Amino acid sequence: MWSPGPRPLKLIYMTDRSFELVCEVEPPTRPDLRHVRHQIGTLSKIAHSFLIPDNHIGRATVSSVAVAHEVQKMGGRSIACINSRDRNLLGFRRDLLTAAAYGVDQFLFVYGDKPTSGNRTSDLTVRSMIEEVRSLGEDPAFAQTPAFRVGTAAGLRPLPAWKRTADFMFVQVSFSVEALLRWREANPVDLPVYAGVMVIASENHARRLADAIPDIDIPAGLVERVASDRLAGVEAACEQVLRIRDSGAFDGVHLIPVARYREVESRLSGIL
């Protein structure tokens, strides 16, 4: 029988904001939004907002701004991810204008994974994208546009000072609640911080992650359980979500359910 597991020790830093679940959706790699609409419709029962990746793992997908607009049309809150890898300044301003026209006002800025085709542009960094957005208050083109909220991603290492200027922060996926709590106490910031939690869908999925993200530590025991039980990764992720919530140290979780979004919704519905 599935249970939330033991509560982690509470640390010195505690948040007084309400706990939120930010669910990541798989954006389409073809010009068809039916699957992403199904994810949104299913996860809307538990999600406070949705994160839309931007050409994640180096594959071309439908624009994150366009999918974020689709989320809002369905009554949800959205965060459009934008990577610096694929853009020069002109392309970035195009995305901001498009977002303003669509009413998309929240972004997560990231560096971007190694592309599977083409080269990485060096015109922008996450830091320069944040600075560009902060300067829009003086730009006549955005005079009638509400200010954008921008977030950044953080690894489990000392936090650079410039990342503290963001409006919210996503911490990298970790399979250790204790490691997340140690990082949280060592890096106190007065802004919403969301811990990364991912469902391991299969043994092959675990191998691909380990190859793509060298510093990710996937417990061998979890990989073994997933190899014999396709739902073991769902159980582990849901348990981790509840342990993070009960710790009181984070404002929420950035949950990546991959293809198991139906099972995740079924287990977390009514619990959170």
Coordinates of C-alpha atoms in Angstrom, one line a residue:
M1 CA 0.0 0.0 0.0
W2 CA 1.3 3.4 -0.9
S3 CA 2.1 5.9 1.9
P4 CA 3.7 9.3 2.1
G5 CA 6.8 7.9 3.9
P6 CA 8.6 9.5 6.9
R7 CA 8.7 13.2 7.4
P8 CA 12.1 14.8 6.9
L9 CA 13.6 16.9 9.6
K10 CA 12.6 20.5 9.4
L11 CA 15.4 23.0 8.9
I12 CA 15.9 26.5 10.1
Y13 CA 14.5 28.1 6.9
M14 CA 10.8 27.9 6.5
T15 CA 8.4 29.5 4.0
D16 CA 5.0 31.0 5.0
R17 CA 3.7 30.9 1.4
S18 CA 1.1 28.3 0.3
F19 CA 2.5 25.1 -1.3
E20 CA 2.0 24.9 -5.1
L21 CA 2.4 22.2 -7.6
V22 CA 3.9 23.3 -10.9
C23 CA 3.4 20.5 -13.5
E24 CA 5.6 20.3 -16.5
V25 CA 3.9 19.2 -19.7
E26 CA 5.4 17.5 -22.7
P27 CA 5.1 20.0 -25.6
P28 CA 4.3 18.6 -29.1
T29 CA 7.0 17.9 -31.6
R30 CA 4.4 18.0 -34.4
P31 CA 1.8 20.7 -35.2
D32 CA -0.9 19.0 -33.2
L33 CA -2.0 20.2 -29.7
R34 CA -4.4 17.4 -28.8
H35 CA -2.0 15.5 -26.6
V36 CA -0.9 18.6 -24.7
R37 CA -4.5 19.6 -24.2
H38 CA -5.1 16.1 -22.7
Q39 CA -2.2 16.6 -20.3
I40 CA -3.5 20.0 -19.2
G41 CA -7.0 18.7 -18.8
T42 CA -5.9 15.8 -16.7
L43 CA -3.3 17.6 -14.5
S44 CA -5.5 20.6 -14.0
K45 CA -7.1 18.7 -11.1
I46 CA -3.9 18.9 -9.1
A47 CA -1.7 21.6 -10.7
H48 CA -1.6 25.2 -9.6
S49 CA 0.3 26.1 -12.8
F50 CA 2.0 24.5 -15.8
L51 CA 5.6 24.8 -17.0
I52 CA 6.0 24.6 -20.8
P53 CA 9.5 23.5 -21.9
D54 CA 11.3 25.2 -24.8
N55 CA 12.9 22.8 -27.3
H56 CA 13.9 20.6 -24.2
I57 CA 16.6 18.0 -24.6
G58 CA 17.6 19.7 -27.8
R59 CA 14.6 18.7 -29.9
A60 CA 12.4 21.2 -31.8
T61 CA 8.9 21.6 -30.3
V62 CA 5.9 23.9 -30.7
S63 CA 6.7 27.3 -29.3
S64 CA 6.5 27.3 -25.5
V65 CA 4.8 30.7 -25.7
A66 CA 2.1 29.3 -28.0
V67 CA 1.5 26.3 -25.7
A68 CA 1.4 28.6 -22.6
H69 CA -1.3 30.6 -24.4
E70 CA -3.2 27.3 -24.9
V71 CA -3.0 26.6 -21.2
Q72 CA -4.5 30.0 -20.4
K73 CA -7.3 29.4 -23.0
M74 CA -8.1 26.3 -21.0
G75 CA -8.3 28.2 -17.8
G76 CA -4.9 27.4 -16.3
R77 CA -1.8 29.4 -15.3
S78 CA 1.3 29.0 -17.4
I79 CA 5.0 29.5 -17.2
A80 CA 6.8 29.5 -20.6
C81 CA 10.3 28.3 -20.5
I82 CA 12.8 30.2 -22.8
N83 CA 16.3 29.0 -23.4
S84 CA 19.3 31.2 -24.3
R85 CA 20.7 28.5 -26.5
D86 CA 18.5 29.2 -29.5
R87 CA 18.2 33.0 -29.5
N88 CA 19.8 36.2 -30.4
L89 CA 18.5 39.5 -29.0
L90 CA 16.1 40.1 -31.9
G91 CA 14.6 36.6 -31.6
F92 CA 14.2 37.1 -27.8
R93 CA 12.4 40.4 -28.3
R94 CA 10.1 38.7 -30.8
D95 CA 9.2 36.1 -28.1
L96 CA 8.5 38.8 -25.6
L97 CA 6.3 40.7 -28.0
T98 CA 4.4 37.5 -28.8
A99 CA 4.0 36.7 -25.2
A100 CA 2.6 40.2 -24.4
A101 CA 0.2 39.9 -27.3
Y102 CA -1.0 36.5 -25.9
G103 CA -1.1 37.6 -22.3
V104 CA 1.6 35.2 -21.3
D105 CA 3.4 37.0 -18.4
Q106 CA 5.6 34.3 -16.6
F107 CA 8.8 32.9 -17.9
L108 CA 11.5 30.5 -16.7
F109 CA 14.8 31.4 -18.3
V110 CA 17.3 28.5 -18.8
Y111 CA 20.6 27.9 -20.6
G112 CA 19.3 24.9 -22.7
D113 CA 20.5 21.4 -23.3
K114 CA 22.9 20.5 -26.0
P115 CA 21.0 20.6 -29.4
T116 CA 20.6 17.5 -31.5
S117 CA 21.0 19.6 -34.6
G118 CA 22.5 23.0 -35.4
N119 CA 24.7 25.0 -33.1
R120 CA 24.2 27.0 -29.9
T121 CA 24.0 30.8 -30.2
S122 CA 26.2 32.8 -27.9
D123 CA 24.3 36.1 -28.1
L124 CA 22.4 35.7 -24.9
T125 CA 22.8 34.3 -21.4
V126 CA 20.2 33.7 -18.7
R127 CA 21.5 36.7 -16.9
S128 CA 21.3 39.0 -19.9
M129 CA 17.7 37.8 -20.6
I130 CA 16.7 38.8 -17.1
E131 CA 18.4 42.2 -17.5
E132 CA 16.6 42.7 -20.8
V133 CA 13.2 42.0 -19.3
R134 CA 13.9 44.3 -16.3
S135 CA 14.6 47.1 -18.8
L136 CA 11.3 46.8 -20.6
G137 CA 9.7 49.4 -18.3
E138 CA 11.5 52.1 -20.3
D139 CA 10.6 50.6 -23.7
P140 CA 7.6 52.3 -25.4
A141 CA 6.7 49.0 -27.1
F142 CA 5.8 47.5 -23.7
A143 CA 4.3 50.6 -22.2
Q144 CA 0.8 49.1 -21.9
T145 CA 2.0 45.7 -20.9
P146 CA 2.0 44.4 -17.3
A147 CA 5.5 43.5 -16.0
F148 CA 6.7 40.0 -16.7
R149 CA 7.6 37.7 -13.9
V150 CA 10.8 35.8 -14.6
G151 CA 12.3 32.7 -12.9
T152 CA 15.6 31.0 -13.1
A153 CA 17.0 27.5 -12.4
A154 CA 19.5 26.6 -9.7
G155 CA 21.7 23.6 -9.3
L156 CA 22.5 22.0 -6.0
R157 CA 25.6 24.2 -5.5
P158 CA 26.2 27.8 -4.1
L159 CA 23.8 30.2 -5.6
P160 CA 25.2 33.1 -7.7
A161 CA 24.1 36.5 -6.5
W162 CA 22.5 37.5 -9.8
K163 CA 20.1 34.6 -9.6
R164 CA 18.6 36.2 -6.5
T165 CA 17.2 39.0 -8.6
A166 CA 14.6 36.6 -10.2
D167 CA 11.0 36.5 -9.1
F168 CA 11.0 32.7 -8.5
M169 CA 13.4 29.8 -8.7
F170 CA 13.3 26.2 -9.8
V171 CA 15.8 23.9 -8.1
Q172 CA 17.2 21.1 -10.3
V173 CA 15.7 17.6 -10.1
S174 CA 17.0 15.6 -7.2
F175 CA 15.9 12.2 -5.9
S176 CA 17.1 13.1 -2.4
V177 CA 14.9 15.2 -0.2
E178 CA 17.7 15.5 2.3
A179 CA 20.0 17.0 -0.4
L180 CA 17.3 19.5 -1.4
L181 CA 16.9 20.5 2.2
R182 CA 20.6 21.0 2.8
W183 CA 20.8 23.2 -0.3
R184 CA 17.7 25.2 0.8
E185 CA 19.2 26.0 4.2
A186 CA 22.6 26.8 2.7
N187 CA 21.1 29.2 0.2
P188 CA 18.3 31.2 1.8
V189 CA 16.4 33.5 -0.5
D190 CA 13.2 35.5 0.0
L191 CA 11.4 34.5 -3.2
P192 CA 9.3 31.4 -4.1
V193 CA 11.5 28.3 -4.6
Y194 CA 10.3 25.1 -6.2
A195 CA 12.1 21.8 -5.8
G196 CA 12.4 19.6 -8.9
V197 CA 10.8 16.1 -8.8
M198 CA 10.8 13.7 -11.7
V199 CA 9.0 10.4 -12.4
I200 CA 11.3 7.7 -13.6
A201 CA 9.2 6.0 -16.2
S202 CA 11.5 3.0 -17.0
E203 CA 14.9 1.6 -16.6
N204 CA 15.9 3.0 -20.1
H205 CA 14.6 6.4 -19.0
A206 CA 16.9 6.3 -16.0
R207 CA 19.9 5.4 -18.2
R208 CA 19.1 8.3 -20.6
L209 CA 18.9 10.7 -17.8
A210 CA 22.2 9.6 -16.3
D211 CA 23.9 10.0 -19.7
A212 CA 22.3 13.4 -20.3
I213 CA 22.8 14.9 -16.8
P214 CA 26.1 13.6 -15.4
D215 CA 25.6 15.1 -11.9
I216 CA 22.1 13.6 -11.4
D217 CA 22.1 10.8 -8.8
I218 CA 19.3 8.3 -9.4
P219 CA 19.2 5.7 -6.6
A220 CA 20.0 2.2 -7.9
G221 CA 17.2 0.8 -5.7
L222 CA 14.7 3.0 -7.5
V223 CA 15.9 1.9 -10.9
E224 CA 15.6 -1.8 -9.8
R225 CA 12.1 -1.3 -8.6
V226 CA 11.1 0.5 -11.8
A227 CA 12.5 -2.4 -13.9
S228 CA 10.0 -4.8 -12.3
D229 CA 7.1 -2.4 -11.6
R230 CA 6.2 0.3 -14.1
L231 CA 4.4 2.4 -11.4
A232 CA 7.3 2.4 -8.9
G233 CA 8.6 5.7 -10.3
V234 CA 5.2 7.3 -9.8
E235 CA 5.0 6.1 -6.3
A236 CA 8.5 7.4 -5.5
A237 CA 7.8 10.8 -7.0
C238 CA 4.5 11.2 -5.2
E239 CA 6.1 10.3 -1.9
Q240 CA 8.8 12.8 -2.5
V241 CA 6.3 15.6 -3.3
L242 CA 4.5 15.0 0.0
R243 CA 7.8 14.9 2.0
I244 CA 8.9 18.2 0.4
R245 CA 5.5 19.7 1.2
D246 CA 5.7 18.5 4.8
S247 CA 9.2 19.9 5.3
G248 CA 7.9 23.5 5.0
A249 CA 11.2 24.5 3.3
F250 CA 9.9 25.0 -0.2
D251 CA 7.1 27.0 -1.8
G252 CA 6.2 24.1 -4.0
V253 CA 7.4 21.4 -6.4
H254 CA 8.2 21.5 -10.1
L255 CA 6.9 18.0 -11.0
I256 CA 7.9 16.3 -14.2
P257 CA 5.5 13.4 -14.7
V258 CA 6.7 12.5 -18.3
A259 CA 4.3 9.9 -19.8
R260 CA 2.9 9.0 -16.4
Y261 CA 0.7 12.1 -15.9
R262 CA -2.5 10.1 -15.6
E263 CA -1.1 7.9 -12.8
V264 CA 0.4 10.9 -11.0
E265 CA -2.9 12.8 -11.1
S266 CA -4.7 9.7 -9.7
R267 CA -2.3 9.4 -6.7
L268 CA -2.0 13.0 -5.8
S269 CA -5.7 14.0 -6.4
G270 CA -7.3 14.7 -3.0
I271 CA -4.0 14.4 -1.1
L272 CA -2.4 17.8 -1.8

